[in-house]
mmCIF file of C-alpha atoms in Angstrom:
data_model
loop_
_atom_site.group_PDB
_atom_site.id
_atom_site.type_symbol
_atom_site.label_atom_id
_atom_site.label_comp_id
_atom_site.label_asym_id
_atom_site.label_seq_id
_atom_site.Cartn_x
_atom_site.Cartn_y
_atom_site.Cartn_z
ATOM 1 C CA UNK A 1 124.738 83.357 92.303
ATOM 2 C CA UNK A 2 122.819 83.717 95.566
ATOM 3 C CA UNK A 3 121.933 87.276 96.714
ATOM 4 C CA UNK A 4 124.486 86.698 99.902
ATOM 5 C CA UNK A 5 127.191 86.022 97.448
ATOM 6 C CA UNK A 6 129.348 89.225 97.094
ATOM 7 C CA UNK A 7 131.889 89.340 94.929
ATOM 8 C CA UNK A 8 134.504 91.725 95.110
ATOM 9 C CA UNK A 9 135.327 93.401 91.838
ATOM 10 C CA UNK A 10 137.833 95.367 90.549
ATOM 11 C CA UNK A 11 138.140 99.375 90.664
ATOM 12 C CA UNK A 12 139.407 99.639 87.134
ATOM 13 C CA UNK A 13 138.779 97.428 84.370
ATOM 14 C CA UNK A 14 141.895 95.545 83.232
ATOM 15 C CA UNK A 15 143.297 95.776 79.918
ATOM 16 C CA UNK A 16 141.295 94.529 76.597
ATOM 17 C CA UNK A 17 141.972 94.439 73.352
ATOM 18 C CA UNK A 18 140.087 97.053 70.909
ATOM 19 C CA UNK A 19 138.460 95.290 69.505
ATOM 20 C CA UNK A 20 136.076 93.362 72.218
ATOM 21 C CA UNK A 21 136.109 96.584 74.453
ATOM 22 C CA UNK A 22 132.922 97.553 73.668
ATOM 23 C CA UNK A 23 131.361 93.734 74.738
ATOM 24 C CA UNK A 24 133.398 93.473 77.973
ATOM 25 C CA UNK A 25 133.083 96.839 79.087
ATOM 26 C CA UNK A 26 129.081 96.531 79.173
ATOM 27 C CA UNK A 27 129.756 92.902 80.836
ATOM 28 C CA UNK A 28 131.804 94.991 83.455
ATOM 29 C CA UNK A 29 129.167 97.691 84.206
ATOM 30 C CA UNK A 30 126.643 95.566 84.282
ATOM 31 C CA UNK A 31 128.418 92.897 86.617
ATOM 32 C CA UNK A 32 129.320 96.199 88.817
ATOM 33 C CA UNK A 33 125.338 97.027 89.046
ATOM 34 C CA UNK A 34 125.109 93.721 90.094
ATOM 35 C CA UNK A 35 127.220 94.219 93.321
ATOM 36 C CA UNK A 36 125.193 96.486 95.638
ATOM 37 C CA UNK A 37 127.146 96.251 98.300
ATOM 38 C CA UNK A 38 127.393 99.267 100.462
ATOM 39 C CA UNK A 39 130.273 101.728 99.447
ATOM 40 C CA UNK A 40 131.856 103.385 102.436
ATOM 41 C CA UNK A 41 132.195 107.296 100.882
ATOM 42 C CA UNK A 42 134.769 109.344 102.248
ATOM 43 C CA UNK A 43 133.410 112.911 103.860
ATOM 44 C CA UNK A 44 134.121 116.143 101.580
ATOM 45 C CA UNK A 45 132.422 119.583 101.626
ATOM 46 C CA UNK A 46 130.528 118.203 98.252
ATOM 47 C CA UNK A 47 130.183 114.596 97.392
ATOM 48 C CA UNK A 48 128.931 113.050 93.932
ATOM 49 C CA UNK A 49 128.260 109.470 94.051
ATOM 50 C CA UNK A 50 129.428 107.681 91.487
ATOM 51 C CA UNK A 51 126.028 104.764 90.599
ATOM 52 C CA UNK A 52 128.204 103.112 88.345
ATOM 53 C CA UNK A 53 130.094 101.624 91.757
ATOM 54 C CA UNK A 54 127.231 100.150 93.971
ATOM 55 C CA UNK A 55 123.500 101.404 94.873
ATOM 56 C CA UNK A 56 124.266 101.289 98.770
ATOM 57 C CA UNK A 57 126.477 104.287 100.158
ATOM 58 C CA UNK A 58 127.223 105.356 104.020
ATOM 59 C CA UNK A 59 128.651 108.375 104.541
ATOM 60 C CA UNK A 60 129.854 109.747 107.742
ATOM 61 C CA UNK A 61 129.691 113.565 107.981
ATOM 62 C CA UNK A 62 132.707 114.746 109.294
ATOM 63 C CA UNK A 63 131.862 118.444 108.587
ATOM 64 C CA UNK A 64 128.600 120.139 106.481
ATOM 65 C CA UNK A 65 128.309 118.832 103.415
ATOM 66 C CA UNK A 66 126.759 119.031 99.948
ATOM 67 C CA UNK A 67 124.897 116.078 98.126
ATOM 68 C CA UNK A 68 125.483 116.774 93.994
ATOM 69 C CA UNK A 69 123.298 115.285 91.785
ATOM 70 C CA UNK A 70 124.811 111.596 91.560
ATOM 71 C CA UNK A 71 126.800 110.318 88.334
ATOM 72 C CA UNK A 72 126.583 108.059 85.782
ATOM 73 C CA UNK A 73 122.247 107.285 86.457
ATOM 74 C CA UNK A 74 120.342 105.239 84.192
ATOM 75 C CA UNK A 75 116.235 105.793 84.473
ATOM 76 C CA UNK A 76 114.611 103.566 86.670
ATOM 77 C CA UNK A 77 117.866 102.944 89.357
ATOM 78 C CA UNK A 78 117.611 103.487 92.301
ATOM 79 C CA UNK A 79 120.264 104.248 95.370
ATOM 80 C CA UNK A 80 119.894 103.738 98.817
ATOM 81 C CA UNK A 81 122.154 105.969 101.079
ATOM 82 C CA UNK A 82 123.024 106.256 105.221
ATOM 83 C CA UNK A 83 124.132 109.901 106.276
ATOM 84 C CA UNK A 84 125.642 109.245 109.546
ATOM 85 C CA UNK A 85 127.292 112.005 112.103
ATOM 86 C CA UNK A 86 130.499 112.083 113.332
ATOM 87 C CA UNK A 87 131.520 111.501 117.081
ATOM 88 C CA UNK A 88 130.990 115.328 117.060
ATOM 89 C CA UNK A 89 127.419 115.518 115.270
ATOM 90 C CA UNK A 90 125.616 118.748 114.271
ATOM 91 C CA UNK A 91 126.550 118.193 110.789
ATOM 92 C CA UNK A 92 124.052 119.531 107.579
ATOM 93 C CA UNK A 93 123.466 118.378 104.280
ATOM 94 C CA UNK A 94 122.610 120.267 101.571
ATOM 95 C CA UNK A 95 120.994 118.524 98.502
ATOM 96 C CA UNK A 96 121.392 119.558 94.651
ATOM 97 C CA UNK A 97 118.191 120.659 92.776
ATOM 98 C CA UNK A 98 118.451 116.913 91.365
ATOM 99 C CA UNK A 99 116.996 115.457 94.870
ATOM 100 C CA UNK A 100 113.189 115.902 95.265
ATOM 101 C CA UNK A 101 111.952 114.881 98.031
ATOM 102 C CA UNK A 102 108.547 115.204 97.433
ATOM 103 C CA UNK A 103 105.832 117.077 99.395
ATOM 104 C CA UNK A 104 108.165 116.773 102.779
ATOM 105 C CA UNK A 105 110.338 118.998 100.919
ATOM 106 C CA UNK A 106 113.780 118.930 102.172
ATOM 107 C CA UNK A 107 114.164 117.038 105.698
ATOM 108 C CA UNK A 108 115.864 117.501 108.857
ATOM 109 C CA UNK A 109 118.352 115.543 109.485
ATOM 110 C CA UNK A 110 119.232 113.633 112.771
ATOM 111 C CA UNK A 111 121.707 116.023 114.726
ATOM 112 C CA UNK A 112 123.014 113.945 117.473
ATOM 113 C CA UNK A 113 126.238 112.452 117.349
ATOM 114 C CA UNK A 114 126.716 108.575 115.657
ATOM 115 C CA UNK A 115 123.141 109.019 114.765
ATOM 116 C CA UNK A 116 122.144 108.143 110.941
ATOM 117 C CA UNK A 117 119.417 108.737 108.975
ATOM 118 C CA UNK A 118 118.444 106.643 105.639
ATOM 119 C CA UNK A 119 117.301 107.951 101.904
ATOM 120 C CA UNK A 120 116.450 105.816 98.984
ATOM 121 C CA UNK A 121 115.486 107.084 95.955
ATOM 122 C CA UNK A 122 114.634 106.438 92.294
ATOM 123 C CA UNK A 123 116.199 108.465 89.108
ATOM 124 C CA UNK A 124 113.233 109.311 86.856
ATOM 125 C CA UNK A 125 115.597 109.403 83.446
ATOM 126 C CA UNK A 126 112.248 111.831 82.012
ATOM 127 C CA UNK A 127 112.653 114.722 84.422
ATOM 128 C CA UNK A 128 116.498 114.354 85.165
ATOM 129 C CA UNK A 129 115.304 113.565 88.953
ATOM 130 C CA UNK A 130 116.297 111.799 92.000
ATOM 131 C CA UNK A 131 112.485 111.090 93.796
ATOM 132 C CA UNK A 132 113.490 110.345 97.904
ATOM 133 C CA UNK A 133 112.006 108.567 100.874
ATOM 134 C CA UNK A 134 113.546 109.602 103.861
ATOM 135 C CA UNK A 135 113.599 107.712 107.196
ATOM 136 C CA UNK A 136 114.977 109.724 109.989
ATOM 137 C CA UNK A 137 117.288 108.362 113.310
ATOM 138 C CA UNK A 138 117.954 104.236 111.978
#
């Protein structure tokens, strides 16, 4: 299938019997990783991503936020995420002890309203971290 190909999957893996669960759920997970389309994530005060649904998020701040430590990471993946403020801006982000961002330690966000700013990062499975490169104002 060509990269510009998406297709869309489901949200919840339809009924299979017991016994070939096992095969088609890792054929499911792994067609999932797959599709990195970008996930539109709906604003709350603390948001976990969820890896096992795309690599691409955008999130629109609607208020301050904090970034958990994502879910369901294998070693080696790697996410790519757009914070972008509201119509209103001024919005923070705080990050979970997960997110190391290296020797800029933890950035400054654009402020202005509509503005967005871009992370992508790498989960290191042998220190249980999320390394980050962070481009400010896209």
């Amino acid at each position: 299938m060509a990269r510009g190909n998406r297709v869309k999957l489901p949200d919840t893996v339809p009924p299979v019997p017991a016994d070939t669960w096992e095969a088609f759920n890792w054929l499911w997970m792994f067609c999932r990783w797959l599709n990195d389309e970008e996930v539109k994530v709906p604003w709350e005060s603390t948001i976990t991503l969820d890896a096992n649904v795309s690599r691409s998020f955008h999130i629109t701040l609607a208020g301050n936020t904090t970034l958990a430590k994502p879910q369901n990471l294998y070693p080696g993946q790697t996410l790519n995420i757009v914070l972008q403020q509201d119509d209103i801006g001024g919005r923070t982000v705080t990050f979970d002890a997960a997110w190391n961002f290296g020797d800029i330690a933890l950035p400054t966000l654009s402020t202005a309203a509509n503005t967005a700013d871009f992370l992508s990062s790498y989960y290191s499975g042998q220190t249980d971290k999320v390394f980050v490169i962070f481009w400010k104002g896209i």
